[in-house]
């Protein structure tokens, strides 16, 4: 499986990256402003062409000398990375200032040279408030031709200039999580167990934010007993900051002319932290804590995960499981893409919210992540299932015009991802996907069993979670995920107020579609393979009642289209449509539900105090062992499923979360239950 875009033309995310350097209050990310100076101490330097970047803001160099040797010495050797990679485990590196990516590239080179089992995965999580422009990254590494392939791959993956988390699948077994923003707020939102810290900023005297107490406190939260740290500086405030937060540090010989550097190990008993388990000791909302990851080891069999449901949710989960070296099995009595994911076509476009809250971050990131997933999948499978025709979002009234203006002025997406066209917004990367092909591409190399599940049983003692089939058979897995859209409701989901909605999509084989697609609630789009799609009705549905198509619904769809595009609507006859109706599952807050299924009885006992507004240290949320859910994706599943799947599989397999903690909290299966308790207090 190759997940690296190799051809720029095929990569919308890569080729349309932002050139926008204007920071805005809600979206304050701007390119690094650089000057260049000749590499010092390099005997081969005879001209100014061998140069090293200097930050104008901090008046300091990104690294000294030729860079890579110092990085190897300070960060790779300082954390004993080579020997630890050779042990064959998955590994997480945390870095405070990503900069040029040099430290990442050095770690990558070391990882590529190590021999390891297929399920080993390198996660690199880094913060950066001023990313380097692609041309600056190229210039930085022009004197290191052996890094060229990885440098170009890194440039191809550079995300748009939007704040927050960006999940970048680098190679089959390497994932880069880049967080654009200030290191203090970025670290506070990370959920991960970091094995080694690359503590890299400009010198403490010029860049104090990078070395402040909040940074060391967050590092402690994200560390465990084996976590190490290395940094080039031995400044007293850094030594004290690390020591005060549980790191045992010592000075060792520095690189080149630098006499000393610092290495250390996290020894949690030295801190005030209440425990050292994988649960985060200072959990802000313990009822939404990440569940304990399943245990894996290099000499163990890969994890086997059951995914109930073969739609976009299930297929995205299967894809995410395989990327992390696990073995997925999709269980769906009707096979792949039989429900709402079997429609003739589906829009891939963003939902954009004003402001910078978790919901706004989730939907924006989901859109960017979905486009990247589609790009990578197209390369992997050589299947073309996405028409990047662009989507025009039409303003339907004055309020919407105002909202669009706000989105533009807030730079919710950079200008090459969202432009103004009159009163409307245009998304050039958006388009129409063939959902069936999309689902099949995501689920390729996945075992699919056409069986009907009657119930799921949580794991207990030494027994793994089980799936029971209506045939009477049972099968055990390491984990079971319910991702069956509007299918059967299992009793373990009792605390989640799911509802169902039916929607009819009309397909006119002979009609000409608009290019780009248009949307304003109703939409008209080019159908995959030709013709016009018009959608979609929205009706509350009863659980277990199959959706039906109707001429009435086709007429409604045409009527609604008439309000936004008279020209297209006037030539359509309801009788000419080949309609399809499908049911979707949704939640009251219109956000997906993603995470470990709570043990509802334990939740009731453990959090009863919330009903009385009791303030105390609540225990970590107890889930039903080995059971998870990803459902309630509503009408945006084609866009949000890849990110939701990455969130859940990362939690199950112990990888860093691809999203901010507050985003994951907003999707947690216990959120309605907890809200209900708190409401009772009021
Ligand atoms: N590790 C980098 C490399 O391999 O090129 C070099 C890092 S450079 C010395 C420090 C980096 O930290 C810069 O890219 C800078 O923009 C970033 N930085 C400085 N202050 C920051 C802050 N408060 N939050 C996030 N990033 C910051």
XYZ file of C-alpha atoms and ligand atoms in Angstrom:
709
model
C 0.000 0.000 0.000
C 1.579 3.282 -1.062
C 0.083 6.329 0.508
C 2.459 8.965 -0.670
C 1.317 11.203 -3.505
C 3.946 10.818 -6.228
C 2.440 12.818 -8.982
C 1.545 16.381 -8.265
C -1.199 16.477 -10.864
C -2.955 13.694 -9.005
C -2.727 15.416 -5.678
C -5.173 18.227 -5.130
C -4.039 18.653 -1.582
C -0.416 18.931 -2.623
C -0.819 20.985 -5.762
C -3.239 23.506 -4.320
C -1.458 24.251 -1.119
C -1.860 27.765 0.070
C 0.357 30.647 -0.871
C -1.558 32.845 1.496
C 0.592 34.457 4.132
C -1.928 36.748 5.752
C -2.597 35.828 9.347
C -6.052 36.337 10.767
C -7.272 36.420 14.321
C -9.199 33.159 14.058
C -6.750 31.479 11.747
C -3.377 32.877 12.649
C -0.930 30.800 10.683
C 1.565 32.519 8.432
C 4.585 31.306 6.495
C 7.962 31.661 8.165
C 9.796 34.807 7.153
C 13.380 33.786 6.393
C 16.774 35.154 5.491
C 19.686 32.952 4.481
C 23.266 32.739 5.519
C 26.191 30.617 4.349
C 26.649 27.365 6.215
C 29.279 27.909 8.852
C 32.108 25.459 9.383
C 31.532 23.577 6.145
C 34.870 23.257 4.365
C 33.082 22.757 1.049
C 31.346 26.102 1.273
C 32.808 28.368 -1.309
C 29.751 30.196 -2.536
C 26.630 31.587 -0.981
C 24.581 28.792 -2.561
C 25.088 26.492 0.444
C 22.954 28.330 2.846
C 21.043 27.762 6.008
C 17.711 29.372 6.918
C 17.481 32.065 9.573
C 14.225 33.147 11.196
C 13.746 36.900 10.867
C 11.233 36.827 13.723
C 13.637 35.207 16.182
C 16.923 36.251 14.553
C 18.244 32.732 14.952
C 19.271 29.823 12.743
C 17.115 26.698 12.348
C 20.144 24.453 12.824
C 23.876 24.824 12.687
C 26.393 23.446 10.211
C 25.063 21.028 7.621
C 22.267 20.164 10.002
C 21.875 16.455 9.562
C 25.002 15.464 11.524
C 23.967 17.633 14.447
C 20.437 16.223 14.343
C 21.814 12.681 14.336
C 23.982 13.446 17.322
C 21.569 15.473 19.431
C 18.157 14.013 18.742
C 18.660 10.555 17.225
C 21.616 9.409 19.358
C 20.525 11.531 22.332
C 17.305 9.485 22.465
C 18.993 6.197 21.565
C 16.622 5.992 18.611
C 18.532 3.480 16.466
C 18.588 0.798 19.170
C 14.967 1.449 20.137
C 13.709 1.212 16.540
C 15.533 -2.140 16.257
C 13.291 -3.564 18.995
C 10.498 -3.628 16.417
C 7.786 -1.791 18.340
C 5.673 1.050 17.079
C 7.223 4.312 18.174
C 6.044 7.858 18.828
C 8.325 10.895 18.536
C 7.139 14.289 19.760
C 8.784 17.481 18.544
C 8.176 20.992 19.782
C 9.219 22.996 16.676
C 8.962 21.234 13.289
C 10.708 23.995 11.323
C 12.323 22.733 8.140
C 11.465 19.115 8.955
C 15.142 18.194 9.271
C 14.687 16.253 12.515
C 11.719 14.426 11.014
C 13.736 13.528 7.917
C 16.592 12.224 10.065
C 14.206 10.083 12.132
C 12.598 8.843 8.924
C 15.970 7.829 7.465
C 16.775 5.918 10.649
C 13.343 4.246 10.614
C 13.705 3.211 6.979
C 17.087 1.625 7.750
C 15.751 -0.380 10.730
C 14.407 -3.899 10.276
C 10.997 -4.296 11.898
C 7.758 -6.295 11.697
C 4.944 -5.164 9.372
C 2.772 -3.909 12.193
C 5.421 -1.486 13.502
C 4.464 2.120 12.837
C 6.372 5.354 13.372
C 4.278 8.317 14.488
C 5.868 11.728 14.463
C 3.865 14.474 16.167
C 5.162 18.015 15.828
C 4.007 21.580 16.488
C 4.770 24.557 14.298
C 3.413 28.079 14.260
C 5.201 29.309 11.128
C 5.540 26.589 8.476
C 8.177 26.958 5.780
C 7.125 27.595 2.190
C 7.821 24.644 -0.151
C 10.513 26.592 -2.001
C 12.225 27.382 1.313
C 12.221 23.722 2.319
C 13.778 22.830 -1.049
C 16.429 25.505 -0.671
C 17.240 24.342 2.861
C 18.073 20.837 1.686
C 19.666 21.528 -1.684
C 23.065 20.583 -0.255
C 21.767 17.204 0.929
C 20.790 15.378 -2.291
C 20.400 12.012 -0.555
C 17.371 13.438 1.300
C 15.747 14.627 -1.937
C 13.091 11.902 -2.277
C 11.841 12.340 1.283
C 12.059 16.149 1.032
C 9.857 16.109 -2.075
C 7.417 13.719 -0.396
C 7.247 16.039 2.598
C 6.556 19.019 0.354
C 3.843 17.074 -1.477
C 2.140 16.372 1.813
C 2.273 19.913 3.172
C -1.213 20.767 4.390
C -3.076 23.991 3.644
C -2.242 26.881 5.916
C -5.048 26.297 8.406
C -4.524 26.063 12.153
C -4.853 22.864 14.119
C -4.159 19.211 13.473
C -3.092 17.825 10.101
C -2.741 14.074 9.759
C -0.291 13.166 7.005
C 0.244 9.517 6.051
C 3.853 9.547 4.878
C 4.867 6.021 3.970
C 3.029 2.736 4.556
C 4.231 2.720 8.140
C 4.977 6.345 8.949
C 2.460 9.001 9.960
C 3.239 12.645 10.517
C 0.826 14.641 12.667
C 1.595 18.322 12.198
C -0.154 20.789 14.453
C -0.141 24.339 13.192
C -0.320 26.767 16.080
C 1.424 27.870 19.225
C 3.275 25.058 20.955
C 1.482 25.631 24.278
C -2.051 25.299 22.949
C -0.999 22.568 20.502
C 0.599 20.347 23.161
C -2.423 20.794 25.430
C -4.669 19.217 22.774
C -2.454 16.227 21.915
C -3.472 12.744 23.015
C -0.542 10.372 22.701
C 2.059 8.388 24.565
C 5.343 9.857 23.390
C 8.425 7.609 23.469
C 11.014 10.260 22.654
C 10.974 14.036 22.687
C 12.947 16.178 20.277
C 12.957 19.419 22.207
C 13.822 21.929 19.519
C 13.166 25.633 19.405
C 15.241 28.707 18.832
C 17.563 29.545 21.683
C 15.681 29.976 24.988
C 16.695 33.630 25.293
C 15.134 34.462 21.881
C 12.212 32.042 21.917
C 11.050 31.815 25.564
C 7.528 30.554 24.706
C 9.078 27.349 23.458
C 10.723 26.630 26.800
C 8.039 27.765 29.235
C 6.586 25.758 32.161
C 3.374 24.859 30.247
C 5.486 23.071 27.632
C 7.284 20.924 30.224
C 4.013 20.178 32.053
C 2.347 18.984 28.867
C 5.404 16.898 28.015
C 5.019 15.165 31.377
C 1.320 14.497 30.695
C 2.251 12.872 27.396
C 5.192 10.828 28.732
C 5.574 7.460 30.435
C 8.326 5.585 32.211
C 10.352 4.840 29.049
C 10.057 8.295 27.555
C 13.324 10.051 26.817
C 14.166 13.610 25.880
C 17.085 15.254 24.119
C 17.844 18.870 23.347
C 20.763 20.952 22.141
C 20.520 23.478 24.980
C 21.658 23.140 28.582
C 20.101 26.433 29.651
C 19.215 26.446 33.336
C 15.523 27.129 32.751
C 15.284 24.110 30.468
C 17.029 21.836 32.958
C 14.820 23.112 35.759
C 11.642 22.909 33.677
C 12.317 19.289 32.798
C 13.428 18.298 36.284
C 10.422 19.957 37.936
C 8.161 17.908 35.707
C 9.623 14.496 36.331
C 12.510 14.212 33.860
C 15.874 13.014 35.116
C 18.325 14.988 32.958
C 22.056 15.030 32.503
C 24.555 16.897 30.366
C 26.416 14.977 27.653
C 28.935 16.145 25.028
C 27.323 18.417 22.435
C 27.866 18.457 18.695
C 30.869 20.129 17.042
C 31.861 23.229 18.866
C 28.996 22.962 21.352
C 30.461 21.604 24.551
C 27.285 20.199 26.059
C 23.719 19.099 25.357
C 20.963 17.626 27.506
C 19.447 14.132 27.579
C 16.950 12.737 30.036
C 14.334 10.187 30.951
C 10.894 10.603 32.451
C 10.748 9.189 35.957
C 7.169 9.868 37.013
C 7.640 9.232 40.743
C 9.587 12.464 40.778
C 6.448 14.419 39.950
C 3.186 15.145 41.609
C 1.360 13.141 38.961
C -1.119 10.718 40.532
C -0.248 7.761 38.335
C 1.847 6.715 35.400
C -0.587 4.515 33.502
C -1.512 5.043 29.895
C -4.553 6.979 31.074
C -3.790 10.630 31.178
C -3.506 11.534 34.825
C -4.761 15.048 34.383
C -7.754 14.142 32.273
C -9.880 17.250 31.850
C -13.079 15.262 31.331
C -12.432 11.753 32.645
C -15.756 10.484 31.245
C -14.387 11.147 27.755
C -10.907 9.667 28.361
C -9.432 7.570 25.577
C -9.876 3.870 26.275
C -6.782 1.782 27.004
C -5.158 0.687 23.755
C -5.028 -2.992 22.820
C -1.647 -4.537 23.538
C 0.597 -5.412 20.629
C 4.179 -6.620 20.468
C 6.580 -7.355 17.620
C 6.401 -11.119 18.257
C 2.585 -11.210 18.521
C 0.030 -11.785 15.790
C -1.436 -8.594 14.284
C -4.674 -7.423 15.905
C -7.908 -8.755 14.386
C -10.791 -6.297 14.333
C -14.418 -6.963 13.422
C -16.230 -4.110 11.721
C -19.993 -4.485 11.586
C -21.195 -2.582 8.520
C -19.890 -2.401 4.965
C -20.705 1.232 4.144
C -18.424 4.247 4.059
C -17.869 4.035 7.847
C -16.913 0.358 7.829
C -14.740 0.660 4.725
C -12.892 3.692 6.134
C -12.265 1.753 9.337
C -10.914 -1.225 7.382
C -8.538 1.090 5.523
C -7.331 2.671 8.771
C -6.837 -0.746 10.415
C -4.736 -2.021 7.522
C -2.590 1.104 7.560
C -1.665 0.315 11.157
C -0.858 -3.322 10.434
C -4.067 -4.822 11.843
C -6.397 -7.306 10.143
C -9.955 -6.049 9.559
C -13.010 -8.189 8.841
C -16.110 -6.422 7.563
C -19.355 -8.143 8.512
C -22.408 -7.070 6.524
C -25.273 -9.313 5.514
C -25.755 -7.216 2.342
C -22.062 -6.861 1.407
C -20.256 -3.599 0.665
C -21.999 -0.268 -0.061
C -25.520 -1.671 0.135
C -27.065 1.187 2.156
C -26.670 4.948 1.841
C -23.118 4.414 0.511
C -24.587 2.702 -2.544
C -25.971 5.914 -4.045
C -25.113 6.855 -7.614
C -22.950 9.771 -6.482
C -22.154 11.919 -3.471
C -20.822 15.423 -2.917
C -17.444 15.916 -1.319
C -17.564 19.477 -0.020
C -16.804 21.218 3.252
C -19.148 22.229 6.015
C -17.707 25.498 7.276
C -18.575 27.147 10.567
C -17.731 30.639 11.717
C -15.284 30.832 14.600
C -12.697 28.468 15.915
C -14.572 25.987 18.088
C -14.133 22.225 18.065
C -17.024 21.672 15.651
C -15.578 24.115 13.109
C -12.161 22.464 13.433
C -13.624 18.980 13.052
C -15.516 19.641 9.819
C -12.686 21.582 8.199
C -10.123 18.947 9.081
C -12.457 16.168 7.949
C -12.775 17.789 4.513
C -9.026 18.276 4.055
C -8.377 14.748 5.350
C -11.006 13.242 3.054
C -9.490 14.838 -0.054
C -6.057 13.557 0.934
C -7.466 10.067 1.508
C -9.116 10.127 -1.914
C -5.849 11.258 -3.548
C -3.861 8.499 -1.880
C -6.463 5.863 -2.584
C -6.614 6.836 -6.238
C -2.865 6.286 -6.428
C -2.935 3.038 -4.471
C -5.734 1.394 -6.389
C -5.397 3.153 -9.776
C -9.181 3.546 -9.654
C -10.643 6.842 -10.671
C -13.728 7.422 -8.550
C -13.650 11.147 -7.912
C -14.653 13.968 -10.253
C -12.911 17.060 -8.942
C -15.391 19.312 -10.726
C -15.510 21.902 -7.921
C -18.632 22.868 -5.992
C -20.307 26.247 -5.887
C -22.164 26.940 -2.636
C -24.962 29.376 -3.344
C -26.058 31.934 -0.773
C -29.771 31.449 -0.271
C -30.514 34.637 1.671
C -28.978 37.763 3.191
C -27.891 35.957 6.337
C -26.013 33.461 4.267
C -24.294 36.233 2.288
C -23.103 37.660 5.604
C -21.972 34.257 6.821
C -19.977 33.666 3.626
C -18.319 37.070 3.971
C -17.322 36.206 7.515
C -15.911 32.851 6.440
C -13.854 34.610 3.780
C -12.621 37.353 6.091
C -11.763 34.784 8.774
C -9.845 32.798 6.152
C -11.579 29.656 7.302
C -9.967 28.030 4.287
C -7.035 29.589 2.411
C -7.812 31.517 -0.757
C -6.845 28.695 -3.108
C -9.302 26.396 -1.292
C -12.245 28.807 -1.159
C -12.977 31.799 -3.363
C -15.771 34.295 -3.621
C -17.922 34.236 -6.758
C -20.437 37.066 -6.466
C -22.427 36.255 -3.332
C -21.415 32.615 -3.483
C -18.474 30.486 -2.405
C -16.509 28.218 -4.709
C -14.495 25.209 -3.566
C -12.132 24.166 -6.382
C -11.001 20.892 -4.747
C -14.547 19.716 -4.037
C -16.425 17.363 -6.341
C -18.495 14.249 -6.794
C -17.457 10.801 -5.694
C -18.744 7.451 -6.883
C -19.568 6.091 -3.419
C -19.561 2.416 -4.377
C -16.123 2.602 -5.958
C -14.888 4.724 -3.045
C -16.093 2.117 -0.535
C -14.616 -0.758 -2.546
C -11.275 1.043 -2.831
C -11.165 1.678 0.925
C -12.097 -1.919 1.684
C -9.704 -3.536 -0.793
C -7.722 -6.492 0.649
C -10.313 -6.776 3.417
C -12.189 -9.956 4.274
C -15.935 -9.313 3.920
C -18.388 -11.831 5.389
C -22.050 -11.657 4.393
C -23.447 -12.711 7.723
C -26.099 -11.218 9.950
C -25.016 -10.204 13.460
C -27.496 -10.828 16.263
C -25.488 -9.393 19.151
C -22.069 -8.333 20.365
C -20.589 -9.371 23.680
C -17.893 -7.379 25.479
C -14.617 -9.035 26.446
C -14.226 -10.267 30.032
C -11.452 -11.890 32.070
C -9.379 -13.676 29.438
C -12.129 -13.858 26.855
C -12.023 -11.547 23.848
C -15.103 -9.658 22.650
C -17.431 -11.781 20.571
C -19.755 -11.401 17.627
C -22.827 -13.662 17.590
C -24.466 -14.372 14.262
C -28.106 -15.211 13.594
C -26.815 -18.517 12.202
C -25.829 -19.426 15.759
C -22.107 -19.125 15.039
C -19.857 -16.898 17.104
C -16.427 -15.436 16.419
C -13.958 -13.729 18.737
C -11.931 -10.685 17.770
C -9.502 -8.378 19.556
C -12.039 -5.595 19.078
C -15.516 -5.196 17.602
C -16.674 -1.925 16.043
C -20.317 -1.192 15.331
C -20.410 0.883 12.158
C -23.629 -0.257 10.548
C -25.180 3.106 9.639
C -28.936 2.847 9.940
C -28.840 -0.928 10.377
C -29.899 -2.839 13.487
C -29.511 -1.048 16.818
C -27.578 -3.178 19.272
C -28.553 -2.978 22.929
C -25.054 -1.845 23.943
C -25.800 1.475 22.187
C -28.775 2.205 24.443
C -27.361 5.486 25.818
C -26.974 7.136 22.414
C -30.053 8.958 21.054
C -29.657 7.988 17.410
C -32.442 8.792 14.950
C -32.874 7.839 11.312
C -33.572 9.989 8.274
C -34.519 8.907 4.771
C -33.292 10.733 1.710
C -34.094 10.287 -1.965
C -31.566 11.145 -4.657
C -32.747 11.501 -8.261
C -30.687 10.531 -11.258
C -31.441 11.813 -14.749
C -29.300 9.822 -17.181
C -29.972 12.077 -20.172
C -29.895 15.490 -18.506
C -26.861 17.784 -18.620
C -25.311 18.550 -15.258
C -23.884 21.885 -14.146
C -20.102 22.137 -14.010
C -19.137 22.827 -11.294
C -21.740 21.209 -9.092
C -24.079 23.602 -7.280
C -25.407 23.297 -3.745
C -27.534 25.362 -1.401
C -29.224 22.698 0.669
C -30.612 21.148 -2.519
C -27.918 20.277 -5.012
C -27.301 19.413 -8.651
C -24.148 17.645 -9.705
C -22.596 15.647 -12.519
C -23.264 11.957 -11.932
C -20.299 9.576 -12.152
C -20.383 8.141 -15.681
C -22.618 10.955 -17.014
C -26.046 12.428 -16.349
C -27.372 14.594 -13.560
C -27.867 13.993 -9.857
C -30.431 16.027 -7.951
C -30.779 15.680 -4.215
C -31.956 15.124 -1.708
C -35.110 14.830 0.348
C -34.898 14.614 4.127
C -37.531 12.774 6.134
C -37.557 11.329 9.619
C -37.629 7.560 9.425
C -38.709 4.691 11.629
C -36.074 2.218 12.751
C -36.282 -0.972 10.713
C -38.610 0.386 8.009
C -36.985 0.155 4.562
C -36.941 3.446 2.625
C -39.016 3.644 -0.539
C -38.707 5.855 -3.598
C -41.620 7.937 -4.816
C -42.593 10.157 -7.712
C -43.640 12.741 -5.139
C -40.105 12.902 -3.740
C -38.665 13.301 -7.269
C -41.051 16.228 -7.826
C -39.958 17.761 -4.517
C -36.310 17.507 -5.501
C -37.013 19.216 -8.850
C -39.053 21.931 -7.110
C -36.249 22.658 -4.688
C -33.732 22.762 -7.503
C -35.957 25.264 -9.298
C -35.313 27.694 -6.432
C -31.572 27.644 -7.038
C -31.288 26.924 -10.774
C -34.361 27.453 -12.876
C -32.516 26.613 -16.074
C -31.618 23.061 -15.108
C -34.890 22.379 -13.287
C -37.195 23.480 -16.111
C -36.107 20.629 -18.409
C -36.549 17.880 -15.818
C -39.494 15.475 -15.589
C -39.942 13.469 -12.403
C -40.905 10.453 -14.541
C -37.451 10.420 -16.186
C -35.628 9.929 -12.915
C -34.024 6.726 -11.674
C -34.370 7.533 -7.968
C -32.738 5.833 -5.019
C -33.733 6.208 -1.384
C -31.542 5.396 1.579
C -31.606 5.768 5.349
C -28.930 7.486 7.406
C -28.331 7.501 11.117
C -27.785 10.819 12.861
C -27.452 12.328 16.326
C -29.201 15.343 17.911
C -26.062 17.517 17.617
C -25.405 16.339 14.034
C -21.918 15.137 14.947
C -20.732 11.567 14.458
C -20.379 9.217 17.413
C -16.890 7.780 17.632
C -15.213 5.900 20.476
C -15.343 3.096 22.998
C -18.883 2.109 24.000
C -19.449 3.144 27.619
C -20.351 0.629 30.262
C -23.600 2.446 30.919
C -24.100 0.965 34.389
C -20.615 2.009 35.456
C -21.135 5.471 33.974
C -24.367 5.826 35.918
C -22.611 4.923 39.164
C -19.328 6.740 38.587
C -20.776 10.044 37.428
C -23.913 10.279 39.518
C -22.235 13.187 41.321
C -22.603 15.272 38.142
C -26.347 15.338 38.721
C -25.705 17.191 41.948
C -22.921 19.359 40.558
C -20.459 17.557 42.812
C -16.877 18.690 42.205
C -14.370 15.922 42.803
C -11.731 13.863 41.044
C -13.930 11.542 38.994
C -12.661 8.174 37.863
C -11.699 7.492 34.227
C -14.684 6.388 32.083
C -15.162 2.618 31.979
C -16.023 1.198 28.562
C -17.467 -2.171 27.586
C -14.246 -4.032 26.970
C -13.318 -4.321 23.307
C -16.525 -2.744 21.940
C -16.493 0.469 19.911
C -18.864 2.505 17.783
C -18.563 4.765 14.776
C -22.012 5.816 13.668
C -24.399 8.746 13.303
C -22.464 10.259 10.403
C -25.708 11.639 8.949
C -25.545 13.136 5.492
C -21.829 13.992 5.684
C -20.445 10.495 6.036
C -18.599 10.471 2.717
C -16.543 13.444 3.956
C -16.180 12.702 7.672
C -15.719 8.910 7.659
C -11.960 8.816 6.895
C -11.091 11.162 9.771
C -13.520 9.462 12.184
C -11.991 6.099 11.291
C -8.491 7.402 11.942
C -9.610 8.782 15.318
C -11.077 5.453 16.397
C -8.372 3.133 15.062
C -5.678 5.340 16.607
C -7.428 5.034 19.960
C -7.824 1.264 19.682
C -4.250 0.680 18.520
C -2.580 3.182 20.846
C -1.442 5.692 18.233
C -1.530 9.464 18.700
C -4.935 10.944 18.045
C -5.267 12.702 14.674
C -7.454 15.419 16.205
C -7.392 17.816 19.126
C -8.641 16.419 22.405
C -11.619 18.804 22.437
C -12.631 17.590 18.969
C -12.563 13.937 20.050
C -14.523 14.807 23.192
C -17.216 16.319 20.980
C -17.662 12.961 19.221
C -17.577 10.731 22.304
C -20.384 8.152 22.631
C -21.074 9.225 26.248
C -21.624 12.906 25.450
C -25.430 12.774 25.468
C -25.456 10.728 28.651
C -23.156 13.187 30.440
C -25.086 16.213 29.136
C -28.252 14.644 30.436
C -26.745 14.184 33.910
C -25.558 17.780 33.994
C -28.946 19.014 32.822
C -30.576 17.200 35.722
C -28.334 19.221 38.004
C -29.632 22.419 36.528
N 13.351 21.169 14.356
C 13.491 22.145 13.338
C 14.097 21.616 12.082
O 14.306 20.378 12.010
O 14.279 22.398 11.180
C 14.159 23.381 13.782
C 13.325 24.099 14.724
S 13.640 25.792 14.826
C 15.055 25.884 15.789
C 12.343 26.245 15.921
C 10.954 26.143 15.324
O 10.017 26.401 16.337
C 10.698 27.160 14.241
O 10.227 26.540 13.113
C 9.667 28.100 14.838
O 8.772 28.623 13.896
C 8.995 27.222 15.828
N 8.408 27.962 16.943
C 8.960 28.956 17.656
N 8.135 29.382 18.632
C 7.040 28.620 18.538
C 5.817 28.553 19.278
N 5.572 29.355 20.304
N 4.916 27.650 18.898
C 5.141 26.807 17.854
N 6.266 26.831 17.137
C 7.204 27.713 17.462
